[in-house]
Amino acid sequence: MIPDGEGAVVIAPDSFKDCMAADEVAIAIERGVRAACPGLRTVMLPLADGGEGTAAVLAHALGASAVGCRSCDPARRPVDCTYYITTDRSTAVADVATAGGIRFVRDGAADALSADSYGTGVLLRDAIARGCRRIILGLGGSGTTDCGKGLLEALGASFYDAAGRVAHCMTDVARADLSGAARMLEGMEVILVCDVDAPLYGPGGAACVFAPQKGASPAEVGQLDAGLRRMAGILGVDADVPGVGAAGGIAAGLLSACAGVKLRPGAGSVLDATGFDAIVQGASLVVTGEGHIDRQTLMGKLPYTVMRRASGHGVPVVAVAGRVDDRHSLLAAGFSDVVCINDGHVPTMEAAEAGMRISRAVAQKLRGWC
């Protein structure tokens, strides 16, 4: 059981992407707090917002245990994965990034058009076979833009091109048979924890905003966006529902095959699951953070959500980041301070270096505060 935060410093960061996991960041922050204020009590609460690591955070809150599963990456190469199942075996918790993460795409094995979400579907299929009737899926960190085509294929769906042949890429799909996937998902509750509220297609959609990060050229972005637009009609989904474009459209694919799908904002869902409001009540300070904090942070990312929730209880919030842009807007929004660990001379950092800098920055900020 997590202790209550009465009088304590609550340490509630997200991960520093591609550098440190949230629990590693929390440990580094705590070292800084201890260096500045040895007598202060701390409460460690590593968090996530729907991106990679969300499943581990929610599993801890739910008392779920890790299970192994042989799956595949976006190029359908075999990969060993981990997800979580609750003690009563009713609920599975997984991340899209586990089998379909962007880290797999960066090695060049799958191009932006062919990379698919089949591996995530294998995780869901395994959980269903183990008796789970509820699945919580973190959608952040995806390396695919296939509208959930691969995931649905793993669950029994079929997709065809205009000539009636099996469609290998989402951009070739002209017809879909979702009956197999619908049967497998019948009666399931699937909660999709979204780290973005993107629509399916268009200038703010899954392809135009996120596919370039997944290796798509400008021409491929156009192909993917057109494919997602066509898939919306084939699948019969509302492309403008906030979050339906998350994880390259996986949310749209699942909505088309399962009546029990619910989209939830990532940061708020994680804070609710971990009991953040009860823990922060009466705390003296909250220290949060993530790798990059800027004006986009104010669009609902974890540090901003933490700050808003803590401010509602009258608790000040300090944010720590590897990079900080537009600090004035962040302070105006309500952060007590925003601390950058990078002096601008270090383009990238190893975890050990980042951890040391986090500890030092927190200690300097809190020295004299306690």
Short mmCIF file of C-alpha atoms in Angstrom, two decimals:
data_model
loop_
_atom_site.label_atom_id
_atom_site.label_comp_id
_atom_site.label_asym_id
_atom_site.label_seq_id
_atom_site.Cartn_x
_atom_site.Cartn_y
_atom_site.Cartn_z
CA MET A 1 0.00 0.00 0.00
CA ILE A 2 1.33 3.44 -0.93
CA PRO A 3 1.73 5.69 2.13
CA ASP A 4 -0.26 8.88 2.21
CA GLY A 5 1.58 12.06 1.34
CA GLU A 6 0.79 14.16 4.43
CA GLY A 7 3.67 16.64 4.71
CA ALA A 8 5.82 14.70 2.24
CA VAL A 9 7.42 15.47 -1.08
CA VAL A 10 5.51 13.43 -3.66
CA ILE A 11 7.79 12.37 -6.52
CA ALA A 12 5.61 11.77 -9.59
CA PRO A 13 7.53 11.85 -12.89
CA ASP A 14 7.02 10.36 -16.32
CA SER A 15 9.94 8.70 -18.11
CA PHE A 16 12.66 10.61 -19.93
CA LYS A 17 12.06 9.09 -23.37
CA ASP A 18 14.89 6.94 -24.77
CA CYS A 19 16.94 7.62 -21.65
CA MET A 20 15.36 6.74 -18.29
CA ALA A 21 12.24 4.89 -17.15
CA ALA A 22 9.87 6.70 -14.80
CA ASP A 23 11.03 4.72 -11.75
CA GLU A 24 14.67 5.59 -12.54
CA VAL A 25 13.76 9.27 -12.82
CA ALA A 26 11.92 9.06 -9.49
CA ILE A 27 14.99 7.56 -7.78
CA ALA A 28 17.19 10.33 -9.16
CA ILE A 29 14.75 13.01 -7.97
CA GLU A 30 14.63 11.42 -4.52
CA ARG A 31 18.43 11.51 -4.29
CA GLY A 32 18.26 15.25 -4.95
CA VAL A 33 15.56 15.74 -2.32
CA ARG A 34 17.61 13.78 0.24
CA ALA A 35 20.75 15.78 -0.54
CA ALA A 36 18.97 19.08 0.05
CA CYS A 37 16.53 18.09 2.80
CA PRO A 38 17.60 14.86 4.57
CA GLY A 39 14.73 15.02 7.04
CA LEU A 40 11.92 15.25 4.50
CA ARG A 41 9.71 12.23 3.88
CA THR A 42 9.19 11.26 0.25
CA VAL A 43 6.50 9.29 -1.54
CA MET A 44 7.60 7.67 -4.80
CA LEU A 45 4.93 7.55 -7.50
CA PRO A 46 6.40 6.88 -10.99
CA LEU A 47 3.74 7.62 -13.60
CA ALA A 48 2.96 7.45 -17.32
CA ASP A 49 0.47 9.02 -19.72
CA GLY A 50 -0.43 6.21 -22.08
CA GLY A 51 3.03 5.88 -23.60
CA GLU A 52 5.63 3.19 -23.06
CA GLY A 53 5.70 2.12 -19.41
CA THR A 54 1.99 2.75 -18.80
CA ALA A 55 1.27 -0.96 -18.40
CA ALA A 56 3.89 -1.36 -15.68
CA VAL A 57 2.54 1.62 -13.74
CA LEU A 58 -1.06 0.41 -13.98
CA ALA A 59 -0.03 -3.17 -13.19
CA HIS A 60 1.54 -1.99 -9.95
CA ALA A 61 -1.64 -0.08 -9.05
CA LEU A 62 -3.84 -3.08 -9.88
CA GLY A 63 -1.61 -5.72 -8.27
CA ALA A 64 -1.13 -7.45 -11.64
CA SER A 65 1.72 -9.88 -12.33
CA ALA A 66 3.90 -10.13 -15.42
CA VAL A 67 3.36 -12.91 -17.95
CA GLY A 68 5.51 -13.76 -20.95
CA CYS A 69 4.28 -14.10 -24.51
CA ARG A 70 6.02 -14.93 -27.77
CA SER A 71 4.86 -12.31 -30.26
CA CYS A 72 6.34 -10.34 -33.15
CA ASP A 73 7.54 -6.83 -33.96
CA PRO A 74 6.19 -4.51 -36.70
CA ALA A 75 8.14 -6.50 -39.31
CA ARG A 76 6.59 -9.70 -37.89
CA ARG A 77 9.94 -10.93 -36.61
CA PRO A 78 9.64 -13.07 -33.43
CA VAL A 79 10.08 -11.18 -30.17
CA ASP A 80 9.54 -12.09 -26.51
CA CYS A 81 7.10 -9.73 -24.80
CA THR A 82 5.71 -9.09 -21.35
CA TYR A 83 2.28 -7.92 -20.29
CA TYR A 84 0.36 -8.18 -17.01
CA ILE A 85 -2.65 -10.05 -15.62
CA THR A 86 -4.48 -9.36 -12.37
CA THR A 87 -4.63 -11.97 -9.62
CA ASP A 88 -8.24 -12.89 -10.44
CA ARG A 89 -7.21 -13.30 -14.11
CA SER A 90 -10.00 -10.99 -15.23
CA THR A 91 -7.90 -8.10 -16.52
CA ALA A 92 -4.85 -7.83 -18.76
CA VAL A 93 -2.70 -4.71 -19.01
CA ALA A 94 -0.38 -4.16 -21.98
CA ASP A 95 1.46 -1.49 -23.97
CA VAL A 96 1.31 -1.22 -27.76
CA ALA A 97 5.00 -0.31 -27.57
CA THR A 98 5.89 -3.76 -26.22
CA ALA A 99 5.49 -5.51 -29.59
CA GLY A 100 4.78 -2.57 -31.89
CA GLY A 101 7.04 0.15 -30.54
CA ILE A 102 8.86 2.74 -32.56
CA ARG A 103 12.20 1.34 -31.39
CA PHE A 104 11.63 -1.68 -33.63
CA VAL A 105 10.99 0.47 -36.69
CA ARG A 106 14.11 2.59 -36.26
CA ASP A 107 16.33 -0.40 -37.10
CA GLY A 108 14.97 -0.32 -40.66
CA ALA A 109 13.48 -3.84 -40.71
CA ALA A 110 10.00 -2.56 -41.55
CA ASP A 111 9.18 0.45 -43.71
CA ALA A 112 6.47 2.94 -42.84
CA LEU A 113 3.93 1.35 -45.22
CA SER A 114 4.42 -2.30 -44.22
CA ALA A 115 5.02 -1.95 -40.45
CA ASP A 116 1.95 -3.34 -38.72
CA SER A 117 0.37 -3.99 -35.35
CA TYR A 118 0.01 -7.79 -35.62
CA GLY A 119 2.24 -8.33 -32.59
CA THR A 120 -0.06 -6.29 -30.35
CA GLY A 121 -2.96 -8.42 -31.55
CA VAL A 122 -1.03 -11.53 -30.50
CA LEU A 123 -0.77 -10.12 -26.96
CA LEU A 124 -4.53 -9.49 -26.87
CA ARG A 125 -5.25 -12.95 -28.26
CA ASP A 126 -3.04 -14.51 -25.59
CA ALA A 127 -4.79 -12.58 -22.83
CA ILE A 128 -8.22 -13.64 -24.10
CA ALA A 129 -7.07 -17.27 -24.27
CA ARG A 130 -6.00 -17.01 -20.61
CA GLY A 131 -9.54 -15.98 -19.65
CA CYS A 132 -9.24 -12.20 -19.43
CA ARG A 133 -12.46 -10.36 -20.23
CA ARG A 134 -11.05 -6.85 -19.74
CA ILE A 135 -7.97 -5.43 -21.46
CA ILE A 136 -6.30 -2.11 -20.69
CA LEU A 137 -4.01 -1.08 -23.54
CA GLY A 138 -1.57 1.85 -23.45
CA LEU A 139 -1.40 3.29 -26.96
CA GLY A 140 1.72 5.46 -26.83
CA GLY A 141 5.07 4.78 -28.45
CA SER A 142 3.68 2.98 -31.50
CA GLY A 143 5.86 2.45 -34.56
CA THR A 144 3.00 1.64 -36.93
CA THR A 145 0.35 3.48 -38.96
CA ASP A 146 -1.93 0.63 -40.06
CA CYS A 147 -5.30 1.57 -38.50
CA GLY A 148 -5.07 -1.58 -36.40
CA LYS A 149 -5.14 -3.82 -39.48
CA GLY A 150 -2.43 -6.17 -38.21
CA LEU A 151 -3.92 -6.30 -34.71
CA LEU A 152 -7.32 -7.25 -36.10
CA GLU A 153 -5.77 -9.89 -38.38
CA ALA A 154 -4.19 -11.51 -35.31
CA LEU A 155 -7.69 -11.68 -33.82
CA GLY A 156 -9.25 -13.25 -36.91
CA ALA A 157 -10.10 -10.42 -39.31
CA SER A 158 -9.27 -10.49 -43.04
CA PHE A 159 -8.47 -7.62 -45.41
CA TYR A 160 -8.55 -7.63 -49.21
CA ASP A 161 -7.35 -5.36 -51.99
CA ALA A 162 -9.40 -4.20 -54.99
CA ALA A 163 -8.64 -7.43 -56.87
CA GLY A 164 -9.92 -9.58 -54.00
CA ARG A 165 -6.44 -10.70 -52.92
CA VAL A 166 -5.16 -10.54 -49.35
CA ALA A 167 -4.02 -6.95 -48.70
CA HIS A 168 -0.53 -6.88 -47.27
CA CYS A 169 -0.49 -3.15 -46.42
CA MET A 170 -3.17 -0.92 -44.98
CA THR A 171 -2.80 1.36 -48.01
CA ASP A 172 -3.98 -1.49 -50.28
CA VAL A 173 -7.16 -2.37 -48.37
CA ALA A 174 -10.42 -2.14 -50.31
CA ARG A 175 -12.59 -4.53 -48.25
CA ALA A 176 -12.57 -5.92 -44.72
CA ASP A 177 -14.14 -8.96 -43.05
CA LEU A 178 -14.11 -8.27 -39.31
CA SER A 179 -16.33 -11.20 -38.31
CA GLY A 180 -13.54 -13.32 -36.86
CA ALA A 181 -12.18 -10.50 -34.73
CA ALA A 182 -15.68 -9.48 -33.66
CA ARG A 183 -16.35 -13.02 -32.41
CA MET A 184 -13.10 -13.09 -30.43
CA LEU A 185 -13.80 -9.68 -28.89
CA GLU A 186 -17.48 -10.32 -28.15
CA GLY A 187 -18.30 -9.39 -24.57
CA MET A 188 -14.84 -7.91 -23.98
CA GLU A 189 -14.19 -4.56 -22.35
CA VAL A 190 -11.19 -2.88 -23.97
CA ILE A 191 -9.95 0.34 -22.38
CA LEU A 192 -7.59 2.29 -24.63
CA VAL A 193 -5.36 4.68 -22.71
CA CYS A 194 -4.47 7.42 -25.19
CA ASP A 195 -1.44 9.67 -24.94
CA VAL A 196 -2.74 11.91 -27.75
CA ASP A 197 -6.19 13.11 -28.85
CA ALA A 198 -5.46 13.00 -32.58
CA PRO A 199 -8.20 12.34 -35.17
CA LEU A 200 -7.65 9.48 -37.62
CA TYR A 201 -6.59 11.45 -40.69
CA GLY A 202 -6.06 14.99 -41.94
CA PRO A 203 -3.47 17.62 -40.93
CA GLY A 204 -3.72 16.72 -37.25
CA GLY A 205 -4.14 13.00 -37.80
CA ALA A 206 -2.15 9.83 -37.26
CA ALA A 207 -0.14 9.97 -40.50
CA CYS A 208 0.52 13.69 -40.95
CA VAL A 209 1.65 14.31 -37.37
CA PHE A 210 3.24 11.06 -36.27
CA ALA A 211 4.24 8.98 -39.32
CA PRO A 212 7.36 11.08 -40.03
CA GLN A 213 8.68 10.04 -36.61
CA LYS A 214 8.15 6.43 -37.72
CA GLY A 215 10.29 6.80 -40.84
CA ALA A 216 7.68 7.88 -43.39
CA SER A 217 8.80 10.11 -46.26
CA PRO A 218 6.52 12.99 -47.33
CA ALA A 219 5.16 10.81 -50.15
CA GLU A 220 4.51 7.92 -47.75
CA VAL A 221 2.77 10.27 -45.31
CA GLY A 222 0.38 11.15 -48.15
CA GLN A 223 -0.22 7.47 -48.94
CA LEU A 224 -0.83 6.61 -45.30
CA ASP A 225 -3.19 9.54 -44.79
CA ALA A 226 -5.19 8.53 -47.87
CA GLY A 227 -5.25 4.93 -46.63
CA LEU A 228 -6.53 5.98 -43.21
CA ARG A 229 -9.23 8.09 -44.84
CA ARG A 230 -10.32 5.09 -46.92
CA MET A 231 -10.16 2.76 -43.88
CA ALA A 232 -12.50 5.06 -41.95
CA GLY A 233 -15.16 4.41 -44.57
CA ILE A 234 -14.45 0.68 -44.81
CA LEU A 235 -14.54 0.22 -41.04
CA GLY A 236 -17.40 2.65 -40.43
CA VAL A 237 -15.67 4.66 -37.69
CA ASP A 238 -15.97 8.35 -36.85
CA ALA A 239 -12.55 9.69 -37.78
CA ASP A 240 -12.95 12.84 -35.67
CA VAL A 241 -13.39 11.21 -32.27
CA PRO A 242 -10.51 12.56 -30.10
CA GLY A 243 -7.89 9.84 -29.73
CA VAL A 244 -9.14 7.64 -32.58
CA GLY A 245 -5.86 8.31 -34.38
CA ALA A 246 -3.72 7.19 -31.43
CA ALA A 247 -1.10 4.50 -32.14
CA GLY A 248 -1.41 4.93 -35.89
CA GLY A 249 -5.17 4.36 -35.80
CA ILE A 250 -5.22 1.21 -33.63
CA ALA A 251 -8.02 2.84 -31.66
CA ALA A 252 -10.10 3.14 -34.84
CA GLY A 253 -9.52 -0.50 -35.74
CA LEU A 254 -10.60 -1.77 -32.34
CA LEU A 255 -13.65 0.49 -32.25
CA SER A 256 -14.81 -1.05 -35.52
CA ALA A 257 -14.70 -4.63 -34.17
CA CYS A 258 -15.63 -4.37 -30.50
CA ALA A 259 -18.63 -2.70 -28.89
CA GLY A 260 -16.85 -2.66 -25.53
CA VAL A 261 -14.05 -0.27 -26.51
CA LYS A 262 -13.60 2.87 -24.42
CA LEU A 263 -11.08 5.65 -25.09
CA ARG A 264 -9.57 7.26 -22.02
CA PRO A 265 -7.07 10.15 -21.71
CA GLY A 266 -3.74 8.71 -20.61
CA ALA A 267 -2.46 10.98 -17.85
CA GLY A 268 -5.80 11.35 -16.05
CA SER A 269 -6.49 7.62 -16.22
CA VAL A 270 -3.10 6.77 -14.71
CA LEU A 271 -3.49 9.35 -11.93
CA ASP A 272 -6.92 7.94 -11.10
CA ALA A 273 -5.66 4.35 -11.06
CA THR A 274 -2.72 5.18 -8.78
CA GLY A 275 -4.81 7.17 -6.28
CA PHE A 276 -2.86 10.36 -6.93
CA ASP A 277 -5.42 12.76 -5.44
CA ALA A 278 -5.53 10.93 -2.11
CA ILE A 279 -1.73 10.71 -1.96
CA VAL A 280 -1.06 14.36 -2.79
CA GLN A 281 -3.59 15.75 -0.33
CA GLY A 282 -1.62 17.44 2.45
CA ALA A 283 1.76 17.02 0.72
CA SER A 284 4.26 19.86 0.99
CA LEU A 285 5.52 19.63 -2.59
CA VAL A 286 5.20 17.59 -5.79
CA VAL A 287 8.16 17.06 -8.10
CA THR A 288 7.23 15.83 -11.57
CA GLY A 289 9.01 15.75 -14.91
CA GLU A 290 9.62 14.27 -18.34
CA GLY A 291 12.28 14.43 -21.02
CA HIS A 292 11.00 17.50 -22.85
CA ILE A 293 8.68 20.13 -21.39
CA ASP A 294 7.28 22.90 -23.59
CA ARG A 295 4.01 24.55 -24.55
CA GLN A 296 2.69 21.18 -25.81
CA THR A 297 2.96 19.97 -22.22
CA LEU A 298 -0.02 22.23 -21.52
CA MET A 299 -2.16 20.15 -23.92
CA GLY A 300 -2.69 17.48 -21.25
CA LYS A 301 0.66 15.73 -20.91
CA LEU A 302 1.52 14.14 -17.61
CA PRO A 303 3.42 17.00 -15.87
CA TYR A 304 0.60 19.43 -16.63
CA THR A 305 -2.06 16.99 -15.44
CA VAL A 306 -0.06 16.40 -12.25
CA MET A 307 0.27 20.14 -11.72
CA ARG A 308 -3.45 20.77 -12.21
CA ARG A 309 -4.45 17.98 -9.86
CA ALA A 310 -1.93 19.00 -7.17
CA SER A 311 -2.84 22.68 -7.47
CA GLY A 312 -6.43 21.71 -6.73
CA HIS A 313 -5.18 20.57 -3.33
CA GLY A 314 -3.05 23.68 -2.82
CA VAL A 315 0.22 21.82 -3.34
CA PRO A 316 3.01 23.51 -5.35
CA VAL A 317 4.60 21.60 -8.24
CA VAL A 318 8.16 21.74 -9.57
CA ALA A 319 8.87 20.12 -12.94
CA VAL A 320 12.26 18.75 -14.02
CA ALA A 321 13.13 18.11 -17.66
CA GLY A 322 16.00 17.32 -19.97
CA ARG A 323 14.89 20.14 -22.23
CA VAL A 324 12.64 23.13 -21.47
CA ASP A 325 11.12 25.47 -24.05
CA ASP A 326 8.84 28.46 -23.40
CA ARG A 327 9.41 28.40 -19.64
CA HIS A 328 7.40 31.63 -19.25
CA SER A 329 4.20 29.95 -20.51
CA LEU A 330 4.78 26.99 -18.20
CA LEU A 331 5.17 29.22 -15.15
CA ALA A 332 2.13 31.26 -16.18
CA ALA A 333 0.13 28.03 -16.39
CA GLY A 334 0.79 27.26 -12.73
CA PHE A 335 4.11 25.43 -12.25
CA SER A 336 6.03 26.79 -9.26
CA ASP A 337 9.23 26.23 -11.19
CA VAL A 338 10.50 24.36 -14.24
CA VAL A 339 14.07 23.13 -13.94
CA CYS A 340 16.22 22.10 -16.92
CA ILE A 341 19.00 19.59 -16.25
CA ASN A 342 20.77 20.32 -19.54
CA ASP A 343 22.88 23.42 -20.00
CA GLY A 344 22.48 23.13 -23.74
CA HIS A 345 25.92 21.70 -24.41
CA VAL A 346 24.88 18.02 -24.19
CA PRO A 347 22.72 16.95 -27.17
CA THR A 348 22.08 13.46 -25.77
CA MET A 349 22.72 11.85 -22.40
CA GLU A 350 23.19 8.36 -21.08
CA ALA A 351 20.97 7.37 -18.15
CA ALA A 352 23.77 7.66 -15.58
CA GLU A 353 24.62 11.21 -16.69
CA ALA A 354 20.94 12.23 -16.79
CA GLY A 355 20.33 10.75 -13.35
CA MET A 356 23.23 12.65 -11.86
CA ARG A 357 22.04 15.89 -13.43
CA ILE A 358 18.46 15.35 -12.20
CA SER A 359 19.68 14.79 -8.63
CA ARG A 360 21.93 17.84 -8.73
CA ALA A 361 19.25 20.11 -10.23
CA VAL A 362 16.65 19.04 -7.66
CA ALA A 363 19.11 19.50 -4.79
CA GLN A 364 20.01 23.00 -5.98
CA LYS A 365 16.35 23.93 -6.31
CA LEU A 366 15.33 22.65 -2.86
CA ARG A 367 18.40 23.75 -0.89
CA GLY A 368 17.16 26.29 1.61
CA TRP A 369 13.51 25.40 0.89
CA CYS A 370 13.17 22.87 3.70
#
